[in-house]
Amino acid sequence: MILSDCFEVNEAGHLTVGGCDTVELARAYGTPLYVMDENAVRRNCGLYRDALRECTGGRGMALYASKAFCCKEVCRIAAEEGMGLDVVSGGEIATARAAGFPAERVFFHGNNKTRAEIDLALEYGVGRFVADNLEELGRLQRAAQEKGTVARVLLRVKPGVEAHTHAFIKTGQIDSKFGFALSTGEAREAAERALSLPNVELMGLHCHIGSQIFEIAPFLLAAERLLGLRKEIYRETGRSLPEMNLGGGYGIRYVEGDDPIPYGKELHVVAETVARRCAEDGMETPFLYLEPGRSIVGDAGLTLYEVGSVKTIPGVRSYVAVDGGMTDNPRYALYQAAYTAVVANKAAGPADFCATLAGKCCESGDLLQESAWIQKPEEGDLLAVLCTGAYNYSMASNYNRIPRPAVVMVRDGRARVIVRRETYEDLLRCDC
């Protein structure tokens, strides 16, 4: 097993995923190629679904954070596994709708929802809006009033919790573009405003403290602070908010040193903390939502590349150039995200060659990893970067007019395309 039980090495010495030989996948579908293990995605959905059901007595639901990887097939799988869906744009709403995702289980997030997106969400009948600012509450009121409906809302709160993760993916501190600050009284004022709007129904509170987090303590602190605000709102308005959403951000193993928290155990600890605090406050325990994304799809995927060249600069470093790069995985260029790489057709061999893995874009910063220990590569070899199921396809671009790769779903040794490879015609389609 390499990082995840999705990945193994077969008798030919080739890396496999979901029972499929990666060399055969590359031969059949080309490179670069995203590959996702369906069994792993379903297993991860089931873990959250079953743990929440057990620890809340059925008063909880996990929402798949679709920004991690959004396409119709993944939405369909999430729906079949009993998940809700977290969307953050009109495009993600359109994808969910096209996939037939039940609208009442869709939660619409985002710090600047346009009026057109709000109208689309109301037409679709999304279950909840996660409101970010006072202006949005006003837009929701006007749109819902015009349509003769009610927008059910959670308020996104900044609980002032600092997660130990990269600055670009911290979201719970006061200095964040997201949400209402708790410490300044802004969140309480937003609740009072929401409660005064006739076409807005305030259902509860939401927070999200960051991503790729390996500790339970920040989630517990965030829960305690949201519950404190909930009690304050009840004391001042008499309204006991029936729902609470603690967001996502649970980390996965990208490299051997990563040590993710056991999700099932963490959920029980959080649920127990919420129930105990509510009992102490003499209040009903709220319906609990969580929003896992990376931990649903991240370790279920990998990306395959063909090696084009190996360039060694004596006394400096060796560059291994592949046929993809920052266009299909910008995370290293953005925040030096760590990944594990394997020469897939030599996976049984020793990883004794230190290399910088370079993409094909016309950018010196187009790197996938530095100081990566891999099997000694040569032109034509197949390089696999592991655990790329989250924030790779969804963050991909057409920089340098490079088409996005295909996505193949594998299950028990069988493969199918769920997102086709872009063509040059696709790139030109919107040009006038």
C-alpha positions as CSV (number, residue, x, y, z in Angstrom):
1,M,0.0,0.0,0.0
2,I,1.3,3.5,-0.9
3,L,-0.3,6.3,1.2
4,S,-3.8,5.0,0.5
5,D,-5.3,1.5,0.0
6,C,-6.4,2.7,-3.5
7,F,-2.8,2.4,-4.7
8,E,-0.8,-0.9,-5.0
9,V,2.0,-2.4,-7.1
10,N,1.2,-5.4,-9.3
11,E,3.4,-8.3,-10.4
12,A,4.6,-6.4,-13.4
13,G,6.0,-3.7,-11.0
14,H,3.4,-1.2,-12.2
15,L,1.4,1.1,-10.0
16,T,-2.3,0.2,-9.9
17,V,-5.4,2.2,-8.7
18,G,-8.8,0.7,-8.1
19,G,-7.5,-2.6,-9.6
20,C,-6.4,-1.0,-12.9
21,D,-2.9,-0.9,-14.1
22,T,-1.9,2.7,-14.6
23,V,0.3,1.9,-17.6
24,E,-2.7,0.4,-19.3
25,L,-4.9,3.4,-18.4
26,A,-2.4,5.8,-19.9
27,R,-2.2,3.7,-23.0
28,A,-6.0,3.7,-23.4
29,Y,-6.8,7.2,-22.4
30,G,-3.6,9.3,-22.9
31,T,-1.8,11.7,-20.6
32,P,-2.1,13.8,-18.6
33,L,-4.9,11.9,-17.0
34,Y,-6.8,12.2,-13.8
35,V,-7.9,8.9,-12.3
36,M,-10.4,8.4,-9.5
37,D,-11.2,5.3,-7.5
38,E,-15.0,5.1,-7.2
39,N,-14.9,2.6,-4.3
40,A,-12.7,5.0,-2.3
41,V,-15.1,7.9,-2.9
42,R,-18.1,5.9,-1.8
43,R,-16.3,4.5,1.2
44,N,-15.3,8.0,2.4
45,C,-18.9,9.2,1.9
46,G,-20.1,6.2,3.9
47,L,-17.7,6.9,6.7
48,Y,-19.1,10.4,7.3
49,R,-22.7,9.4,6.7
50,D,-22.6,6.5,9.1
51,A,-20.5,8.2,11.8
52,L,-22.8,11.3,11.8
53,R,-25.9,9.1,12.0
54,E,-24.5,7.2,14.9
55,C,-23.1,10.1,16.9
56,T,-26.1,12.4,16.5
57,G,-28.9,9.8,16.6
58,G,-29.9,10.7,13.0
59,R,-29.8,14.4,13.6
60,G,-26.9,15.2,11.3
61,M,-25.8,15.2,7.7
62,A,-22.5,15.4,5.8
63,L,-22.5,17.8,2.8
64,Y,-19.9,17.0,0.1
65,A,-17.9,20.2,-0.5
66,S,-18.1,20.1,-4.3
67,K,-15.4,22.7,-4.8
68,A,-12.9,19.9,-4.1
69,F,-14.0,18.2,-7.4
70,C,-17.2,19.0,-9.1
71,C,-18.6,17.1,-12.0
72,K,-22.0,15.4,-12.7
73,E,-20.8,11.9,-11.9
74,V,-19.3,12.8,-8.5
75,C,-22.5,14.7,-7.7
76,R,-24.5,11.6,-8.6
77,I,-22.3,9.4,-6.4
78,A,-22.7,11.8,-3.5
79,A,-26.5,11.8,-3.9
80,E,-26.6,8.0,-4.0
81,E,-24.5,7.8,-0.8
82,G,-27.0,10.0,1.1
83,M,-24.8,13.1,1.2
84,G,-25.8,16.8,1.0
85,L,-24.0,19.1,-1.3
86,D,-22.0,22.3,-0.7
87,V,-21.9,24.6,-3.8
88,V,-20.3,28.0,-4.1
89,S,-21.3,29.3,-7.6
90,G,-23.9,29.2,-10.3
91,G,-21.7,26.7,-12.2
92,E,-21.7,24.3,-9.3
93,I,-25.5,24.8,-8.9
94,A,-25.9,24.0,-12.7
95,T,-23.8,20.9,-12.3
96,A,-25.8,19.6,-9.3
97,R,-29.0,20.3,-11.1
98,A,-27.9,18.5,-14.3
99,A,-26.9,15.6,-12.2
100,G,-30.3,15.4,-10.6
101,F,-29.1,16.2,-7.1
102,P,-32.0,16.7,-4.7
103,A,-32.3,20.5,-4.3
104,E,-33.3,20.4,-0.7
105,R,-29.9,18.9,0.2
106,V,-28.0,21.6,-1.5
107,F,-26.4,24.4,0.5
108,F,-25.3,27.5,-1.4
109,H,-22.1,29.2,0.0
110,G,-19.9,32.0,-1.2
111,N,-18.8,35.5,-0.1
112,N,-20.2,37.3,-3.1
113,K,-23.3,35.6,-4.5
114,T,-24.6,37.6,-7.5
115,R,-28.3,38.3,-7.9
116,A,-28.3,36.0,-10.9
117,E,-26.9,33.2,-8.9
118,I,-29.4,33.8,-6.1
119,D,-32.2,33.7,-8.6
120,L,-30.9,30.5,-10.0
121,A,-30.6,29.0,-6.5
122,L,-34.2,30.0,-5.6
123,E,-35.5,28.6,-8.9
124,Y,-33.7,25.3,-8.2
125,G,-35.0,25.3,-4.6
126,V,-31.8,24.9,-2.7
127,G,-32.2,23.9,0.9
128,R,-30.0,26.6,2.5
129,F,-28.1,29.8,1.7
130,V,-25.0,30.3,3.8
131,A,-25.1,34.1,4.1
132,D,-21.8,36.0,4.2
133,N,-22.6,39.7,4.6
134,L,-25.4,42.2,5.2
135,E,-25.6,43.1,1.6
136,E,-26.3,39.5,0.7
137,L,-29.1,39.3,3.3
138,G,-30.6,42.3,1.5
139,R,-30.3,40.6,-1.9
140,L,-31.8,37.4,-0.5
141,Q,-34.8,39.3,0.9
142,R,-35.5,41.2,-2.3
143,A,-35.1,38.1,-4.5
144,A,-37.2,35.9,-2.3
145,Q,-39.9,38.6,-1.9
146,E,-40.1,39.0,-5.7
147,K,-40.5,35.3,-6.2
148,G,-43.0,34.9,-3.3
149,T,-40.8,32.5,-1.4
150,V,-38.6,32.3,1.7
151,A,-34.8,31.9,1.7
152,R,-33.7,29.6,4.5
153,V,-30.3,30.9,5.8
154,L,-27.3,30.0,7.9
155,L,-25.0,32.8,8.9
156,R,-21.3,32.3,8.2
157,V,-19.4,33.2,11.4
158,K,-15.7,33.9,11.9
159,P,-15.2,32.3,15.3
160,G,-11.7,33.7,15.7
161,V,-10.1,30.2,15.6
162,E,-6.6,29.9,14.0
163,A,-6.1,26.6,12.3
164,H,-2.5,25.3,11.9
165,T,-2.4,25.3,8.1
166,H,-1.2,27.4,5.2
167,A,-2.2,31.1,5.3
168,F,-4.0,30.8,2.0
169,I,-6.5,28.2,3.3
170,K,-7.1,29.6,6.8
171,T,-10.7,31.0,7.0
172,G,-11.8,31.2,10.6
173,Q,-9.7,34.1,11.8
174,I,-11.1,37.6,12.1
175,D,-8.9,38.8,9.2
176,S,-10.7,36.9,6.5
177,K,-12.9,37.8,3.5
178,F,-15.5,35.3,4.7
179,G,-18.3,35.8,7.1
180,F,-19.4,37.8,10.1
181,A,-16.9,38.4,12.9
182,L,-17.9,37.0,16.3
183,S,-15.6,39.1,18.5
184,T,-16.8,42.5,17.2
185,G,-20.5,41.7,17.7
186,E,-21.0,41.7,13.9
187,A,-22.4,38.2,13.9
188,R,-25.0,38.9,16.6
189,E,-26.1,42.0,14.7
190,A,-26.4,40.0,11.5
191,A,-28.6,37.5,13.3
192,E,-30.9,40.3,14.5
193,R,-31.0,41.7,10.9
194,A,-31.8,38.2,9.4
195,L,-34.6,37.7,12.0
196,S,-36.2,41.0,11.0
197,L,-36.5,40.1,7.3
198,P,-39.9,38.6,6.3
199,N,-38.7,36.5,3.4
200,V,-35.6,35.2,5.2
201,E,-35.8,32.4,7.7
202,L,-32.7,32.2,10.0
203,M,-32.1,28.5,10.6
204,G,-28.7,28.5,12.2
205,L,-25.0,29.3,12.3
206,H,-22.1,28.1,10.1
207,C,-18.3,28.3,10.4
208,H,-15.3,27.0,8.4
209,I,-11.9,27.4,10.0
210,G,-9.6,26.2,7.2
211,S,-8.3,23.2,5.2
212,Q,-5.9,20.3,5.6
213,I,-6.2,20.3,9.4
214,F,-4.8,17.5,11.5
215,E,-6.1,18.5,14.9
216,I,-9.4,18.1,16.7
217,A,-9.0,21.0,19.1
218,P,-9.7,23.8,16.6
219,F,-13.0,22.2,15.6
220,L,-14.0,21.9,19.3
221,L,-13.2,25.5,20.0
222,A,-15.1,26.6,17.0
223,A,-18.2,24.6,18.1
224,E,-18.0,26.1,21.6
225,R,-17.9,29.6,20.2
226,L,-20.8,29.0,17.8
227,L,-22.9,27.6,20.7
228,G,-22.1,30.6,22.8
229,L,-23.4,32.9,20.1
230,R,-26.4,30.7,19.7
231,K,-27.2,31.0,23.4
232,E,-26.7,34.8,23.2
233,I,-29.1,35.1,20.2
234,Y,-31.7,33.0,22.2
235,R,-31.3,35.1,25.3
236,E,-31.8,38.4,23.3
237,T,-34.4,37.3,20.7
238,G,-36.1,34.2,22.1
239,R,-35.2,32.3,18.9
240,S,-33.5,28.9,19.4
241,L,-31.7,28.3,16.1
242,P,-32.3,24.6,15.1
243,E,-29.2,24.0,13.0
244,M,-25.4,24.3,13.2
245,N,-22.8,23.7,10.5
246,L,-19.2,23.2,11.5
247,G,-17.7,23.2,8.0
248,G,-15.0,20.9,6.8
249,G,-11.2,21.1,6.5
250,Y,-10.2,17.6,7.6
251,G,-6.7,16.7,6.3
252,I,-5.5,13.7,4.2
253,R,-2.1,12.0,3.7
254,Y,-0.2,13.6,0.9
255,V,3.2,12.3,2.1
256,E,4.3,9.7,4.6
257,G,4.6,12.2,7.5
258,D,1.0,13.4,7.3
259,D,-1.1,12.1,10.2
260,P,-4.8,12.8,9.6
261,I,-7.2,12.6,12.5
262,P,-9.6,9.6,12.5
263,Y,-12.7,11.2,11.1
264,G,-15.2,8.8,12.9
265,K,-13.5,9.5,16.2
266,E,-13.4,13.2,15.6
267,L,-17.1,13.3,14.8
268,H,-18.1,11.6,18.0
269,V,-15.9,14.0,20.1
270,V,-17.5,17.0,18.4
271,A,-21.0,15.7,18.7
272,E,-20.5,14.9,22.4
273,T,-19.1,18.4,23.0
274,V,-22.1,20.0,21.3
275,A,-24.6,17.8,23.2
276,R,-22.9,18.5,26.5
277,R,-22.7,22.2,26.0
278,C,-26.4,22.4,25.0
279,A,-27.4,20.4,28.0
280,E,-25.5,22.8,30.3
281,D,-27.2,25.7,28.6
282,G,-30.7,24.1,28.8
283,M,-31.1,24.3,25.1
284,E,-32.0,21.7,22.4
285,T,-29.1,20.2,20.5
286,P,-29.1,21.5,17.0
287,F,-29.1,19.4,13.8
288,L,-25.5,19.1,12.9
289,Y,-23.9,19.6,9.4
290,L,-20.3,19.0,8.3
291,E,-18.7,19.7,4.9
292,P,-16.0,17.3,4.0
293,G,-14.5,17.7,0.6
294,R,-10.8,16.9,0.3
295,S,-11.3,13.9,2.7
296,I,-13.9,12.5,0.4
297,V,-12.1,12.6,-2.9
298,G,-8.5,13.7,-2.2
299,D,-6.8,10.3,-1.6
300,A,-9.1,8.6,-4.1
301,G,-7.3,10.2,-7.1
302,L,-4.0,10.4,-8.9
303,T,-2.7,12.1,-12.0
304,L,-0.6,10.4,-14.7
305,Y,2.0,12.1,-16.9
306,E,4.4,11.1,-19.5
307,V,8.1,12.0,-18.9
308,G,9.4,14.1,-21.8
309,S,13.0,14.8,-20.6
310,V,15.4,14.5,-17.7
311,K,17.8,17.5,-17.5
312,T,20.6,17.3,-14.9
313,I,22.4,20.5,-14.0
314,P,25.7,19.2,-12.3
315,G,25.9,20.4,-8.7
316,V,22.5,22.0,-8.9
317,R,19.5,19.7,-9.5
318,S,17.8,17.4,-12.0
319,Y,14.6,18.5,-13.7
320,V,12.1,15.8,-14.8
321,A,9.7,17.5,-17.3
322,V,6.2,16.0,-17.8
323,D,3.4,16.7,-20.2
324,G,1.2,18.5,-17.6
325,G,2.0,20.9,-14.8
326,M,0.4,23.9,-13.1
327,T,-2.5,23.9,-15.5
328,D,-3.8,20.6,-14.1
329,N,-2.3,21.0,-10.6
330,P,-1.6,24.6,-9.5
331,R,-1.3,23.8,-5.8
332,Y,2.5,23.6,-5.6
333,A,2.8,26.9,-7.4
334,L,0.2,28.5,-5.1
335,Y,1.4,27.2,-1.7
336,Q,4.1,24.6,-2.1
337,A,1.7,21.7,-1.5
338,A,3.5,18.4,-0.7
339,Y,2.8,15.4,-2.9
340,T,4.2,11.9,-3.3
341,A,5.3,10.9,-6.8
342,V,6.0,7.5,-8.3
343,V,7.4,6.4,-11.7
344,A,4.4,4.2,-12.3
345,N,6.0,1.7,-14.7
346,K,8.9,1.2,-12.3
347,A,6.9,1.4,-9.0
348,A,8.5,-1.7,-7.6
349,G,12.0,-0.2,-7.9
350,P,13.9,1.9,-5.3
351,A,13.0,5.6,-5.1
352,D,16.7,6.7,-5.2
353,F,16.6,9.6,-7.7
354,C,16.1,13.2,-6.4
355,A,14.3,15.4,-8.9
356,T,12.4,18.6,-9.4
357,L,9.2,17.7,-11.2
358,A,8.6,20.4,-13.8
359,G,5.6,21.1,-16.0
360,K,5.5,22.2,-19.6
361,C,4.2,25.8,-19.1
362,C,6.2,28.8,-20.1
363,E,6.8,29.7,-16.4
364,S,9.8,29.0,-14.2
365,G,7.4,28.5,-11.3
366,D,5.6,25.7,-13.2
367,L,6.7,22.9,-10.8
368,L,4.8,20.0,-9.3
369,Q,7.3,19.2,-6.6
370,E,10.9,19.8,-5.6
371,S,13.4,17.4,-4.0
372,A,11.1,14.5,-4.8
373,W,12.6,11.0,-4.5
374,I,11.4,8.8,-7.3
375,Q,12.6,5.8,-9.3
376,K,15.2,6.9,-11.9
377,P,13.2,8.2,-14.9
378,E,13.8,8.4,-18.6
379,E,11.9,9.7,-21.6
380,G,8.6,7.9,-22.1
381,D,8.2,6.7,-18.5
382,L,4.9,7.3,-16.7
383,L,5.0,9.5,-13.7
384,A,2.1,9.3,-11.1
385,V,1.4,12.0,-8.6
386,L,-0.7,10.6,-5.8
387,C,-3.7,11.9,-3.9
388,T,-4.7,14.5,-6.5
389,G,-8.5,13.9,-6.3
390,A,-9.2,17.2,-4.6
391,Y,-8.4,20.8,-5.9
392,N,-6.7,19.6,-9.1
393,Y,-9.3,19.2,-11.7
394,S,-11.4,21.8,-10.0
395,M,-8.5,24.4,-10.1
396,A,-7.2,23.5,-13.5
397,S,-6.8,26.2,-16.2
398,N,-6.1,26.7,-19.9
399,Y,-3.0,28.7,-19.4
400,N,-0.8,28.6,-22.5
401,R,-3.9,27.3,-24.2
402,I,-3.4,23.8,-22.8
403,P,-6.5,21.7,-22.8
404,R,-7.7,20.2,-19.5
405,P,-7.1,16.4,-19.1
406,A,-9.8,13.8,-19.0
407,V,-11.0,12.2,-15.8
408,V,-11.4,8.4,-15.7
409,M,-13.3,6.7,-12.9
410,V,-12.1,3.2,-12.0
411,R,-13.8,0.5,-10.0
412,D,-12.8,-3.1,-9.4
413,G,-10.5,-3.2,-12.4
414,R,-12.9,-1.5,-14.8
415,A,-12.6,2.1,-16.1
416,R,-14.9,4.7,-17.6
417,V,-14.5,8.3,-18.7
418,I,-16.5,10.7,-16.5
419,V,-15.0,14.0,-18.0
420,R,-13.8,13.9,-21.5
421,R,-10.5,15.4,-22.5
422,E,-10.7,19.0,-23.8
423,T,-9.9,19.6,-27.5
424,Y,-8.4,22.6,-29.3
425,E,-11.9,23.2,-30.6
426,D,-13.1,23.5,-27.0
427,L,-10.5,26.2,-26.4
428,L,-11.7,28.1,-29.4
429,R,-15.4,27.8,-28.8
430,C,-15.9,31.1,-27.0
431,D,-13.5,33.1,-29.2
432,C,-15.3,35.7,-31.4
